[in-house]
Structures are given as structure tokens and as C-alpha cells.
């Protein structure tokens, strides 16, 4: 298990490097200049020197370590299209790098491993500030049942509050980067409804325009590490990497195809992978609705993973202050 976990960790590093990599400058070599020809002073006879044979100019090819997935040159028409789609993505709430306000209510049903079930309802509020800063608060309500669990076989109530602070460090119509910090607090009403730990970690989001698909390639990375709380509860060290293709249809519809990969470093780097497809529609004004079914590929017993699930939500988006 440890060897497979190490392999997963290496693959995760490569994938993250691909999502966040910028264009690399090629390493070139300047052509050699010809040596100067020495001559005698004008007052004396000139001494002819044998001129060295000319060497061919050697310019090594440019080297690229990674495929360029960061900012790239685009035509004026492509830039105009990217700007139009970025406006739609911000309006619909599908761009994680957009600095835009949100009020959202979502609920997900999760069919878990070994016959357990859970439903997770989250009230989310995004507060934008000065066009480049964002504060997000997630308030979850959790309900689960597990017939094989000793003691209580079901429970419901308020879970752990999550707070995210983000800064959009780079922004153009065709490429954007947001960095931030996410933390959770042990606010669960019952022991079995939360982690029992304070957690904190970095979060990174990128969005790159794909001209050939008229879509965005989106990458999300979050690291969650426990830093205190109930000493009797298990420590947490969890990495989550999400890759999305965000497309738009007929002016009011959008779709998101995504994969979510997790690594639990406290469980010998055990990993999980889920595949999800979101379909949404702008209904009126800044209101939108969406549905997102998903299926687990492996690691279904990991935190945040499942056998299969379905999520639905409604959101209202508003401009930055």
C-alpha cells in the first residue's frame, strides 16, 4: 500500500505542475563571434594573419519541460471571445477565480461504502472586496446513517464551519490565478458530525481559456492539515486536486466535467478518485440552478469520497463591491 501511495503522490505532483505551469523560456546559446584580426601599426609594414576558419552558427533548440498550460498568446478575436465567456462564467458562478458575490444553497446525497448513506446541505456566501479579494463562508448541515456502526447508527446536525480567504494574483481574459487560505473549525453539534480538529491549508485555482473548445480548463488544489482540536480525534493531512472543463451552451446553459483526486497522507497516502458532471442553467437575472451526479472510481471509503452521489443547488450571483 505504501508503494502505491508513493506512486500516487508522484503522479499528483506531475498533474499539479501541468495545471499551474507557465510557459517556460527556452535556453538558447548566442552564436560565436569571429575573433578580431590583428594588424600592425599604420607606420610599419602590415602583418597579414591567417584568418581562422569560420565556424557554423549553432543555436540549440528551445527546451520545454512541460506542455504549456499557462498564459499563451491569443488572437484579438480569441481574446474577445475569452472575455465574453469569462463574464458568463462569473455570472453563472462556475469560475473559481472570479471575484463575484454569491448566495448558494446546495444539497448532496452520497451513497457510501459498506451500506452507509449521508446527505450534506451547505449554505455558502461569497463576499467580494475591491475586485481582487474574496471571503467565503460554508455552513454545512450533515445527516448520515450507518447500520454497521456500533452505538449510534444515525446522526444529524450542524457540521464544521469552513472559511476561505482568496486573492486573485493574476487576471486576463484568457488566464487567471487565485491563491488563498482555507480553514475549518470544529463547530459540529455532535462528535460524529465533524472532524473535531482545526484545519488550515493553501488553496490555488487557475482558469485558462481553450480557444479550440470555447471552454475553460480549470484547476483547483487544496491542502487541509489539522493544527489543533480534540487530541483524541485522528489527525488530518489531506490533499485534493480537481480538474474541470467548463463549457457554455445556447447562452443560458453551462456544463462542467470534472475529476476529483484526493490523497490521505495519514493513511499511507491512500488515494480516491471521483468523476462528476454538472449541468446548470441561468433561469432569471442572476439566479441559476444546477445538478451534478458523480461516481466513485476507487478509494470510496476515504473522506469526501463515495460510491455514487447526486448534488443539486440554487445560487444567486451579485457583483463585487
Short mmCIF file of C-alpha atoms in Angstrom, two decimals:
data_model
loop_
_atom_site.label_atom_id
_atom_site.label_comp_id
_atom_site.label_asym_id
_atom_site.label_seq_id
_atom_site.Cartn_x
_atom_site.Cartn_y
_atom_site.Cartn_z
CA UNK A 1 0.00 0.00 0.00
CA UNK A 2 2.86 2.37 0.78
CA UNK A 3 4.43 1.88 -2.66
CA UNK A 4 1.13 2.59 -4.43
CA UNK A 5 0.63 5.67 -2.25
CA UNK A 6 4.10 6.95 -3.20
CA UNK A 7 3.30 6.47 -6.87
CA UNK A 8 0.04 8.37 -6.45
CA UNK A 9 1.85 11.21 -4.73
CA UNK A 10 4.35 11.46 -7.62
CA UNK A 11 1.56 11.47 -10.20
CA UNK A 12 -0.22 14.16 -8.19
CA UNK A 13 2.87 16.35 -8.29
CA UNK A 14 3.09 15.96 -12.08
CA UNK A 15 -0.60 16.77 -12.57
CA UNK A 16 -0.39 19.85 -10.33
CA UNK A 17 2.71 21.02 -12.19
CA UNK A 18 0.83 20.66 -15.52
CA UNK A 19 -2.19 22.72 -14.25
CA UNK A 20 -0.16 25.51 -12.69
CA UNK A 21 2.85 25.58 -15.09
CA UNK A 22 3.52 28.80 -17.03
CA UNK A 23 5.33 28.99 -20.39
CA UNK A 24 8.99 28.20 -19.91
CA UNK A 25 11.61 30.31 -21.67
CA UNK A 26 13.87 28.25 -23.93
CA UNK A 27 17.53 28.01 -23.05
CA UNK A 28 19.46 29.36 -26.04
CA UNK A 29 23.13 29.96 -26.84
CA UNK A 30 24.39 33.07 -28.58
CA UNK A 31 26.35 32.38 -31.84
CA UNK A 32 30.07 32.76 -31.50
CA UNK A 33 31.58 35.99 -32.77
CA UNK A 34 34.67 35.96 -35.04
CA UNK A 35 37.98 36.75 -33.36
CA UNK A 36 39.44 40.16 -34.21
CA UNK A 37 42.12 40.41 -36.94
CA UNK A 38 45.31 41.95 -35.57
CA UNK A 39 47.17 44.42 -37.70
CA UNK A 40 50.46 46.25 -37.45
CA UNK A 41 50.62 49.98 -36.72
CA UNK A 42 49.99 52.20 -39.72
CA UNK A 43 53.60 53.45 -39.67
CA UNK A 44 55.10 49.97 -40.24
CA UNK A 45 54.50 47.21 -42.72
CA UNK A 46 51.26 45.36 -42.26
CA UNK A 47 51.50 41.82 -40.95
CA UNK A 48 48.99 39.52 -42.52
CA UNK A 49 47.47 36.99 -40.15
CA UNK A 50 45.84 33.73 -41.14
CA UNK A 51 42.11 34.17 -40.63
CA UNK A 52 40.57 31.32 -38.65
CA UNK A 53 38.12 29.10 -40.42
CA UNK A 54 34.54 30.23 -39.89
CA UNK A 55 32.53 28.03 -37.57
CA UNK A 56 28.86 27.45 -38.31
CA UNK A 57 26.41 29.21 -36.01
CA UNK A 58 24.98 26.71 -33.56
CA UNK A 59 21.68 27.59 -31.93
CA UNK A 60 20.31 24.73 -29.86
CA UNK A 61 16.56 24.18 -29.99
CA UNK A 62 14.42 25.58 -27.22
CA UNK A 63 13.69 23.18 -24.39
CA UNK A 64 10.35 22.82 -22.67
CA UNK A 65 9.97 20.71 -19.56
CA UNK A 66 6.18 20.81 -19.51
CA UNK A 67 3.43 21.32 -22.03
CA UNK A 68 2.41 24.96 -21.91
CA UNK A 69 -0.80 25.18 -19.90
CA UNK A 70 -0.33 28.67 -18.53
CA UNK A 71 -0.84 32.03 -20.31
CA UNK A 72 -0.38 31.80 -24.07
CA UNK A 73 -0.67 34.29 -26.94
CA UNK A 74 -4.13 34.57 -28.46
CA UNK A 75 -5.56 36.48 -31.39
CA UNK A 76 -7.69 39.58 -30.80
CA UNK A 77 -10.78 37.58 -31.78
CA UNK A 78 -9.92 34.80 -29.32
CA UNK A 79 -9.26 37.34 -26.58
CA UNK A 80 -12.65 38.94 -27.20
CA UNK A 81 -14.34 35.52 -27.01
CA UNK A 82 -12.45 34.66 -23.83
CA UNK A 83 -13.61 37.90 -22.21
CA UNK A 84 -17.22 37.16 -23.17
CA UNK A 85 -17.07 33.67 -21.67
CA UNK A 86 -15.32 34.91 -18.51
CA UNK A 87 -18.25 37.29 -17.95
CA UNK A 88 -20.68 34.38 -18.34
CA UNK A 89 -18.66 32.15 -16.02
CA UNK A 90 -18.64 34.85 -13.33
CA UNK A 91 -22.37 35.43 -13.78
CA UNK A 92 -23.15 31.71 -13.52
CA UNK A 93 -20.74 31.08 -10.62
CA UNK A 94 -18.62 28.47 -12.42
CA UNK A 95 -15.27 30.34 -12.44
CA UNK A 96 -13.38 29.76 -9.15
CA UNK A 97 -11.02 32.66 -9.94
CA UNK A 98 -13.82 35.23 -10.37
CA UNK A 99 -14.27 37.86 -7.68
CA UNK A 100 -18.06 37.96 -7.51
CA UNK A 101 -20.65 37.70 -4.76
CA UNK A 102 -22.71 34.58 -4.19
CA UNK A 103 -25.53 33.22 -2.07
CA UNK A 104 -25.94 29.50 -2.67
CA UNK A 105 -27.83 26.59 -1.16
CA UNK A 106 -26.87 23.07 -2.24
CA UNK A 107 -27.68 19.56 -1.08
CA UNK A 108 -25.91 16.31 -1.94
CA UNK A 109 -26.92 12.70 -1.36
CA UNK A 110 -23.95 10.32 -1.01
CA UNK A 111 -24.12 6.54 -1.19
CA UNK A 112 -21.08 5.50 0.84
CA UNK A 113 -19.06 2.33 1.27
CA UNK A 114 -20.41 -0.63 3.27
CA UNK A 115 -24.06 0.44 3.07
CA UNK A 116 -23.68 3.85 4.76
CA UNK A 117 -25.51 6.92 3.45
CA UNK A 118 -25.16 10.66 4.02
CA UNK A 119 -26.74 13.93 2.91
CA UNK A 120 -24.83 17.17 3.10
CA UNK A 121 -26.62 20.53 2.82
CA UNK A 122 -24.38 23.62 2.55
CA UNK A 123 -25.25 27.31 2.74
CA UNK A 124 -22.48 29.30 1.03
CA UNK A 125 -21.83 33.05 1.00
CA UNK A 126 -19.10 34.73 -1.07
CA UNK A 127 -18.21 38.33 -0.24
CA UNK A 128 -16.00 40.07 -2.83
CA UNK A 129 -13.89 43.09 -1.95
CA UNK A 130 -12.00 45.57 -4.19
CA UNK A 131 -12.27 43.33 -7.25
CA UNK A 132 -9.32 41.10 -6.26
CA UNK A 133 -10.20 39.74 -2.79
CA UNK A 134 -12.83 37.22 -1.75
CA UNK A 135 -14.11 35.87 1.55
CA UNK A 136 -16.15 32.64 1.51
CA UNK A 137 -18.10 31.01 4.34
CA UNK A 138 -19.58 27.49 4.11
CA UNK A 139 -22.07 26.42 6.77
CA UNK A 140 -22.87 22.66 6.40
CA UNK A 141 -25.69 20.59 7.82
CA UNK A 142 -24.90 16.86 7.81
CA UNK A 143 -27.10 13.79 8.13
CA UNK A 144 -25.83 10.21 7.93
CA UNK A 145 -26.82 6.63 8.68
CA UNK A 146 -24.62 3.56 9.01
CA UNK A 147 -26.34 0.30 10.07
CA UNK A 148 -22.99 -1.41 10.78
CA UNK A 149 -21.65 1.28 13.09
CA UNK A 150 -21.56 0.34 16.79
CA UNK A 151 -23.58 2.62 19.04
CA UNK A 152 -25.46 5.35 17.18
CA UNK A 153 -26.42 4.20 13.68
CA UNK A 154 -27.60 7.64 12.51
CA UNK A 155 -26.99 11.29 13.32
CA UNK A 156 -27.83 14.75 12.02
CA UNK A 157 -26.94 18.33 12.84
CA UNK A 158 -24.60 21.23 12.13
CA UNK A 159 -21.10 20.25 10.93
CA UNK A 160 -17.73 22.07 10.74
CA UNK A 161 -17.73 25.68 9.52
CA UNK A 162 -15.31 26.44 6.67
CA UNK A 163 -13.82 29.85 5.82
CA UNK A 164 -11.78 30.70 2.71
CA UNK A 165 -9.88 33.93 2.02
CA UNK A 166 -8.63 34.40 -1.56
CA UNK A 167 -6.64 36.89 -3.63
CA UNK A 168 -6.69 36.97 -7.43
CA UNK A 169 -2.99 37.35 -8.17
CA UNK A 170 -3.22 37.30 -11.99
CA UNK A 171 -6.12 38.14 -14.25
CA UNK A 172 -6.54 38.38 -18.02
CA UNK A 173 -9.48 37.23 -20.15
CA UNK A 174 -7.58 34.12 -21.22
CA UNK A 175 -5.86 33.20 -17.94
CA UNK A 176 -6.40 33.85 -14.22
CA UNK A 177 -4.85 32.69 -10.96
CA UNK A 178 -6.30 32.87 -7.44
CA UNK A 179 -4.42 31.93 -4.27
CA UNK A 180 -5.77 31.76 -0.77
CA UNK A 181 -6.09 30.04 2.58
CA UNK A 182 -8.90 27.71 3.66
CA UNK A 183 -9.62 26.75 7.26
CA UNK A 184 -12.25 24.75 9.14
CA UNK A 185 -13.35 24.94 12.77
CA UNK A 186 -14.77 22.15 14.97
CA UNK A 187 -18.27 23.61 15.25
CA UNK A 188 -20.14 20.31 14.81
CA UNK A 189 -23.13 19.83 17.09
CA UNK A 190 -22.14 16.18 17.75
CA UNK A 191 -18.84 14.31 17.74
CA UNK A 192 -19.80 12.19 14.76
CA UNK A 193 -20.73 15.18 12.59
CA UNK A 194 -17.30 16.78 12.25
CA UNK A 195 -13.55 16.25 12.30
CA UNK A 196 -13.07 17.56 15.83
CA UNK A 197 -9.99 19.47 14.61
CA UNK A 198 -8.99 22.93 13.48
CA UNK A 199 -7.55 22.70 9.97
CA UNK A 200 -5.76 25.15 7.70
CA UNK A 201 -4.06 24.97 4.32
CA UNK A 202 -3.42 26.70 0.99
CA UNK A 203 -5.84 26.73 -1.92
CA UNK A 204 -5.00 27.55 -5.55
CA UNK A 205 -7.33 27.98 -8.52
CA UNK A 206 -6.48 28.57 -12.17
CA UNK A 207 -8.66 29.14 -15.25
CA UNK A 208 -7.29 29.02 -18.79
CA UNK A 209 -9.24 29.70 -21.99
CA UNK A 210 -9.27 26.88 -24.57
CA UNK A 211 -9.94 28.59 -27.94
CA UNK A 212 -10.46 25.35 -29.87
CA UNK A 213 -13.25 24.26 -27.49
CA UNK A 214 -14.59 27.68 -26.47
CA UNK A 215 -14.29 26.47 -22.89
CA UNK A 216 -12.11 26.91 -19.81
CA UNK A 217 -9.65 24.45 -18.33
CA UNK A 218 -9.87 24.87 -14.55
CA UNK A 219 -7.53 23.51 -11.93
CA UNK A 220 -8.12 23.54 -8.16
CA UNK A 221 -5.74 22.42 -5.42
CA UNK A 222 -6.37 22.41 -1.66
CA UNK A 223 -4.25 21.10 1.19
CA UNK A 224 -6.00 20.51 4.53
CA UNK A 225 -3.88 19.93 7.66
CA UNK A 226 -5.12 19.71 11.26
CA UNK A 227 -3.39 22.08 13.69
CA UNK A 228 -5.30 21.52 16.93
CA UNK A 229 -8.59 20.50 18.46
CA UNK A 230 -9.63 17.32 20.23
CA UNK A 231 -6.44 15.30 20.90
CA UNK A 232 -8.49 12.10 20.92
CA UNK A 233 -9.54 12.61 17.28
CA UNK A 234 -7.42 11.50 14.34
CA UNK A 235 -5.03 14.00 12.75
CA UNK A 236 -5.80 15.12 9.21
CA UNK A 237 -3.48 15.72 6.26
CA UNK A 238 -5.47 15.63 3.03
CA UNK A 239 -4.63 16.85 -0.49
CA UNK A 240 -7.36 17.46 -3.05
CA UNK A 241 -6.81 18.13 -6.76
CA UNK A 242 -9.69 18.96 -9.11
CA UNK A 243 -9.55 19.33 -12.91
CA UNK A 244 -12.54 20.74 -14.84
CA UNK A 245 -13.65 21.56 -18.36
CA UNK A 246 -16.21 24.38 -18.15
CA UNK A 247 -18.32 24.92 -21.30
CA UNK A 248 -21.30 27.12 -22.20
CA UNK A 249 -24.31 26.30 -24.39
CA UNK A 250 -27.04 28.39 -26.02
CA UNK A 251 -26.37 31.45 -23.90
CA UNK A 252 -28.06 30.20 -20.71
CA UNK A 253 -26.68 26.69 -20.16
CA UNK A 254 -23.35 25.51 -18.83
CA UNK A 255 -21.67 22.17 -18.18
CA UNK A 256 -18.71 21.11 -16.04
CA UNK A 257 -16.94 17.79 -16.49
CA UNK A 258 -14.62 17.24 -13.56
CA UNK A 259 -12.45 14.72 -11.77
CA UNK A 260 -11.53 14.97 -8.09
CA UNK A 261 -8.45 13.18 -6.81
CA UNK A 262 -7.58 13.00 -3.10
CA UNK A 263 -4.60 11.73 -1.10
CA UNK A 264 -4.86 10.98 2.61
CA UNK A 265 -1.30 11.25 3.91
CA UNK A 266 -2.34 10.00 7.35
CA UNK A 267 -3.43 6.68 5.79
CA UNK A 268 -0.21 5.77 3.99
CA UNK A 269 -1.00 8.13 1.10
CA UNK A 270 -4.18 6.27 0.21
CA UNK A 271 -6.00 7.90 -2.70
CA UNK A 272 -9.52 8.28 -4.07
CA UNK A 273 -10.89 9.38 -7.43
CA UNK A 274 -14.38 10.53 -8.37
CA UNK A 275 -15.89 11.66 -11.69
CA UNK A 276 -18.69 14.24 -11.82
CA UNK A 277 -20.75 16.03 -14.46
CA UNK A 278 -22.56 19.27 -13.68
CA UNK A 279 -25.31 20.75 -15.86
CA UNK A 280 -26.78 24.14 -14.99
CA UNK A 281 -28.99 26.88 -16.35
CA UNK A 282 -29.42 30.57 -15.74
CA UNK A 283 -33.13 30.94 -15.02
CA UNK A 284 -33.75 34.64 -14.49
CA UNK A 285 -31.46 37.57 -13.86
CA UNK A 286 -28.55 36.39 -11.70
CA UNK A 287 -30.31 33.25 -10.47
CA UNK A 288 -29.12 29.84 -11.58
CA UNK A 289 -29.78 26.18 -10.82
CA UNK A 290 -27.63 23.11 -11.35
CA UNK A 291 -27.50 19.33 -10.89
CA UNK A 292 -24.32 17.28 -10.52
CA UNK A 293 -24.24 13.46 -10.43
CA UNK A 294 -20.99 11.67 -9.63
CA UNK A 295 -19.47 8.22 -9.34
CA UNK A 296 -16.54 6.90 -7.31
CA UNK A 297 -13.72 5.16 -9.18
CA UNK A 298 -11.55 3.98 -6.28
CA UNK A 299 -10.85 4.79 -2.63
CA UNK A 300 -14.56 5.05 -1.85
CA UNK A 301 -14.03 4.84 1.92
CA UNK A 302 -11.87 8.00 2.03
CA UNK A 303 -13.16 11.29 3.50
CA UNK A 304 -15.08 13.13 0.78
CA UNK A 305 -15.34 10.08 -1.49
CA UNK A 306 -18.38 7.87 -2.23
CA UNK A 307 -19.77 5.02 -4.33
CA UNK A 308 -22.07 7.44 -6.14
CA UNK A 309 -23.80 10.73 -5.39
CA UNK A 310 -26.05 13.43 -6.78
CA UNK A 311 -26.00 17.11 -5.88
CA UNK A 312 -28.40 19.93 -6.74
CA UNK A 313 -28.32 23.60 -5.88
CA UNK A 314 -29.58 27.11 -6.49
CA UNK A 315 -27.43 30.25 -6.45
CA UNK A 316 -27.72 33.99 -6.74
CA UNK A 317 -24.70 35.93 -8.02
CA UNK A 318 -24.03 39.62 -7.45
CA UNK A 319 -21.19 41.98 -8.49
CA UNK A 320 -18.13 42.89 -6.49
CA UNK A 321 -18.28 45.82 -4.07
#
